[in-house]
Amino acid sequence: MKIDNTYGITKNDVMRMAELSGMEFVEHEDEEGFDKAFADGDVVYGSGFVKRLLGEMAEVAFSAEGDQFAEYVYNNRSEIYDVAVQAPEVVEMLVLGYKVGISNGSSGCMNDLGALYYMGSLIGRDFNKAAELFEMAANAGCYQGVINLGYIYEYGRIGEPDFEKAYRWYSLAAALLPSYEAVYKLGDMFERGRGVPRDRKKAYRLYERSLNMACGDVERAQPAFRIASMLINPEDSDCGVQPDALRALSLFQQAEIGLRKDIANGQLYYVNRLREAIAGQEKARNLLEADDFTAGAK
């Protein structure tokens, strides 16, 4: 399915991808011929790649169906990011590859290009483009796009914060598919009283549920950090959270591991959260040594 929108691929884009990757561009006399060739997958060919990564990215973009280019980038994100921060042509190819996917109706490419604009680490930050792409992705069935729209409205990226809209988007994401991220973001809304009455007890239950849903170090990092913070906060004992410095220490350590992996994959905005997780470990250790704090399991 070809999507007619401002983020779709153009003939000039394809020519530039071929130039970057050392592939040969097959010229067509008119746009109609190009459009047909693009739909048939006959725009470029060749195997004399000057740059391995650029060639591989272009090859995947032109040969992939559905969300395969987005999946390829995700599976190779560490390598792509490491090269991209030093080679602008890789960033350019990344954007162009997403545009190919968008032209073929890939909701994953819509969302991931939106994420590039949202984060602003590889390309210029543009929250308006990010929001537009996230909405396209959500409408095309990408649940991560639904979650990301929650971030847009919670943090007021395209205007004043709208917590009610953010809560609705997070709730929709949690209803559409089991999502540890949507669940801990719902917990944040209750913990902070955003769009809903503040309810720290409900927030804690949502964080625990998110932790149980999470798979692997990276997914566990965010709910683990939130639970650990509540376990060493005396104020949270008022909402039924039993202090447990020993478990908090363990969870802060888990959060540190996941955050370090996130940062290694280019998510540098987690640096401050990593510092907080390390500081939390020190606080938990100090509490364990104090006589007036419950250490937890005995």
XYZ file of C-alpha atoms in Angstrom:
298
model
C 0.000 0.000 0.000
C 1.436 3.351 -1.020
C 0.761 6.226 1.365
C 0.367 9.675 -0.171
C 1.752 12.068 2.437
C 4.588 14.455 3.046
C 6.716 11.742 4.655
C 6.600 9.358 1.678
C 9.556 8.565 -0.562
C 10.221 10.526 -3.764
C 12.230 9.812 -6.891
C 14.964 12.184 -5.719
C 15.069 10.400 -2.364
C 15.579 7.050 -4.075
C 18.319 8.483 -6.269
C 20.066 9.792 -3.156
C 19.778 6.402 -1.417
C 21.340 4.724 -4.439
C 24.149 7.300 -4.428
C 24.842 6.838 -0.731
C 24.932 3.056 -0.910
C 26.791 2.604 -4.197
C 23.762 1.033 -5.844
C 22.738 1.726 -9.432
C 19.598 3.774 -10.013
C 17.326 2.614 -12.842
C 16.168 5.757 -14.614
C 12.539 6.152 -15.685
C 11.280 8.732 -18.131
C 8.392 10.002 -16.037
C 6.978 9.905 -12.510
C 4.349 7.354 -13.518
C 7.062 4.973 -14.627
C 8.960 5.556 -11.388
C 5.838 4.970 -9.269
C 5.144 1.657 -11.011
C 8.748 0.551 -10.701
C 8.785 1.518 -7.017
C 5.622 -0.509 -6.404
C 7.187 -3.487 -8.220
C 10.484 -3.187 -6.358
C 12.515 -2.484 -9.510
C 13.941 0.957 -8.676
C 17.535 -0.019 -7.875
C 19.754 -3.036 -8.241
C 23.368 -3.998 -7.945
C 25.770 -5.441 -5.368
C 28.854 -3.211 -5.589
C 28.405 -1.608 -2.219
C 30.979 1.048 -1.331
C 29.816 1.197 2.249
C 28.580 -1.996 3.799
C 26.126 -0.497 6.272
C 24.637 1.996 3.846
C 24.234 -0.717 1.234
C 22.656 -3.085 3.698
C 20.221 -0.450 4.953
C 19.175 0.468 1.409
C 18.820 -3.173 0.417
C 16.590 -3.895 3.388
C 14.523 -0.766 2.775
C 13.831 -1.666 -0.847
C 13.289 -5.373 -0.355
C 11.453 -5.379 2.968
C 7.725 -5.619 3.398
C 5.603 -4.269 6.206
C 7.617 -3.219 9.257
C 10.759 -5.154 8.346
C 12.950 -2.070 7.896
C 11.900 -0.771 11.312
C 12.625 -4.201 12.786
C 16.019 -4.309 11.051
C 16.962 -0.925 12.528
C 15.808 -1.990 15.983
C 17.785 -5.242 15.863
C 20.921 -3.391 14.723
C 20.322 -0.161 16.639
C 23.589 -0.184 18.573
C 25.742 -0.523 15.447
C 23.650 1.945 13.441
C 23.725 4.541 16.214
C 27.466 4.201 16.777
C 28.127 4.835 13.095
C 25.411 7.480 12.689
C 26.838 9.824 15.323
C 30.012 10.063 13.222
C 28.615 9.649 9.700
C 25.734 11.953 8.702
C 25.121 9.912 5.561
C 23.962 7.023 7.771
C 21.450 9.339 9.449
C 20.286 10.434 6.017
C 19.909 6.814 4.890
C 18.019 6.003 8.082
C 15.478 8.747 7.411
C 15.167 7.740 3.769
C 14.682 4.103 4.709
C 11.863 5.057 7.046
C 10.316 7.094 4.231
C 10.364 4.032 1.974
C 8.584 2.084 4.694
C 6.038 4.848 5.204
C 5.308 4.878 1.475
C 4.585 1.173 1.761
C 2.267 1.674 4.737
C 4.625 0.622 7.551
C 3.231 1.839 10.873
C 6.537 0.921 12.539
C 8.456 3.258 10.223
C 5.922 6.027 10.882
C 6.422 5.659 14.617
C 10.198 5.304 14.493
C 10.697 8.342 12.255
C 8.489 10.211 14.704
C 10.745 9.023 17.510
C 13.787 10.435 15.694
C 12.104 13.831 15.516
C 10.970 13.529 19.153
C 14.384 12.680 20.567
C 16.413 15.035 18.372
C 19.702 13.231 18.952
C 20.371 12.317 15.311
C 18.176 14.810 13.457
C 16.751 18.190 14.399
C 14.112 17.958 17.097
C 10.611 18.699 15.797
C 7.752 17.822 18.133
C 5.100 18.775 15.591
C 6.439 16.298 13.058
C 6.806 13.717 15.804
C 3.185 14.143 16.861
C 1.971 13.927 13.276
C 3.934 10.744 12.657
C 2.855 9.174 15.958
C -0.779 9.840 15.052
C -0.245 8.315 11.610
C 1.311 5.261 13.265
C -1.507 4.945 15.793
C -4.126 5.182 13.054
C -2.246 2.503 11.113
C -2.339 0.140 14.099
C 0.999 0.733 15.852
C 0.365 0.579 19.597
C 3.716 2.238 20.368
C 2.447 5.247 18.455
C -0.524 5.314 20.830
C 1.797 5.368 23.853
C 3.983 8.035 22.289
C 0.985 10.312 21.787
C 0.555 10.064 25.545
C 4.065 11.486 25.988
C 3.272 14.293 23.534
C 0.297 15.443 25.598
C 1.648 14.671 29.085
C 4.746 16.798 28.588
C 3.106 19.502 26.454
C 5.311 18.965 23.418
C 2.956 20.752 20.999
C 1.316 23.186 23.402
C 0.218 23.207 27.017
C 0.221 19.821 28.790
C -3.103 18.036 28.446
C -3.120 15.367 31.135
C -6.610 14.113 30.338
C -5.620 13.398 26.741
C -2.391 11.782 27.910
C -4.305 9.545 30.307
C -6.711 8.531 27.534
C -3.886 7.613 25.176
C -2.054 5.569 27.837
C -5.301 3.840 28.775
C -6.025 3.011 25.147
C -2.539 1.561 24.705
C -2.926 -0.593 27.813
C -6.313 -1.824 26.571
C -5.133 -2.614 23.047
C -2.200 -4.817 23.988
C -0.430 -5.983 27.147
C 2.193 -3.267 27.510
C 4.497 -2.836 30.477
C 5.232 0.721 29.284
C 1.603 1.824 29.040
C 0.927 0.346 32.488
C 3.789 2.144 34.262
C 2.834 5.381 32.498
C -0.688 4.971 33.869
C 0.991 4.510 37.237
C 2.779 7.823 36.727
C -0.526 9.566 36.062
C -1.948 8.307 39.357
C 1.269 8.946 41.291
C 1.404 12.552 40.071
C -2.340 13.192 39.958
C -2.289 14.048 36.277
C -5.654 13.727 34.552
C -6.906 11.632 37.484
C -7.085 12.114 41.268
C -3.744 11.324 42.885
C -3.698 7.747 44.170
C -0.239 6.491 45.136
C -1.588 3.128 46.225
C -3.035 2.524 42.759
C 0.197 3.825 41.218
C 2.213 1.298 43.204
C -0.032 -1.567 42.082
C 0.364 -0.478 38.460
C 4.145 -0.324 38.814
C 4.168 -3.850 40.254
C 1.975 -5.059 37.404
C 4.302 -3.414 34.883
C 7.317 -5.089 36.467
C 5.615 -8.483 36.201
C 4.842 -7.831 32.522
C 8.354 -6.651 31.643
C 10.743 -8.967 29.835
C 14.478 -8.478 30.105
C 16.719 -5.912 31.747
C 15.709 -2.933 29.595
C 11.969 -3.343 30.119
C 12.356 -3.951 33.842
C 14.394 -0.779 34.403
C 11.555 1.768 34.499
C 9.053 -0.027 36.768
C 11.901 -1.292 38.957
C 13.172 2.250 39.506
C 9.688 3.523 40.406
C 8.947 0.719 42.866
C 12.367 1.054 44.508
C 11.837 4.793 44.966
C 8.534 4.174 46.746
C 9.998 1.443 48.962
C 12.473 3.887 50.548
C 10.150 6.891 50.723
C 8.653 7.185 54.241
C 5.702 9.160 52.845
C 4.605 6.192 50.750
C 4.080 4.058 53.847
C 0.938 6.149 54.371
C -0.588 4.640 51.220
C 0.042 1.037 52.187
C 3.537 0.591 50.726
C 5.656 -1.281 53.233
C 9.246 0.053 53.485
C 11.729 -2.507 52.172
C 15.257 -1.194 51.703
C 16.659 -4.597 50.759
C 14.231 -5.054 47.879
C 14.728 -1.414 46.912
C 18.475 -1.995 46.653
C 17.913 -4.989 44.379
C 15.462 -3.101 42.178
C 17.729 -0.060 41.878
C 20.511 -2.414 40.750
C 18.212 -3.957 38.147
C 17.268 -0.475 36.976
C 20.939 0.456 36.630
C 21.637 -2.528 34.378
C 18.671 -1.802 32.114
C 19.423 1.909 31.935
C 23.043 1.283 31.014
C 21.876 -0.920 28.141
C 19.437 1.778 27.012
C 22.186 4.400 27.044
C 24.502 2.090 25.107
C 21.793 1.913 22.448
C 21.772 5.678 22.095
C 19.069 6.678 24.567
C 21.217 9.291 26.256
C 18.238 10.984 27.910
C 18.403 8.227 30.536
C 21.741 9.450 31.900
C 20.100 11.424 34.722
C 17.835 8.503 35.585
C 20.916 6.286 35.757
C 22.498 8.685 38.248
C 19.297 8.566 40.301
C 19.334 4.760 40.302
C 22.944 4.729 41.529
C 22.148 7.320 44.218
C 19.114 5.248 45.202
C 21.343 2.261 45.854
C 23.446 4.314 48.248
C 20.354 5.540 50.049
C 18.981 2.000 50.323
C 22.301 0.761 51.759
C 22.317 3.550 54.330
C 18.767 2.670 55.342
C 19.679 -0.992 55.695
C 22.319 0.015 58.208
C 19.929 2.223 60.158
C 18.193 0.756 63.186
C 14.930 2.589 62.600
C 14.148 1.295 59.106
C 12.572 -2.004 58.099
C 15.018 -3.939 55.997
C 12.406 -6.264 54.510
C 12.967 -10.014 54.210
C 14.658 -11.605 57.172
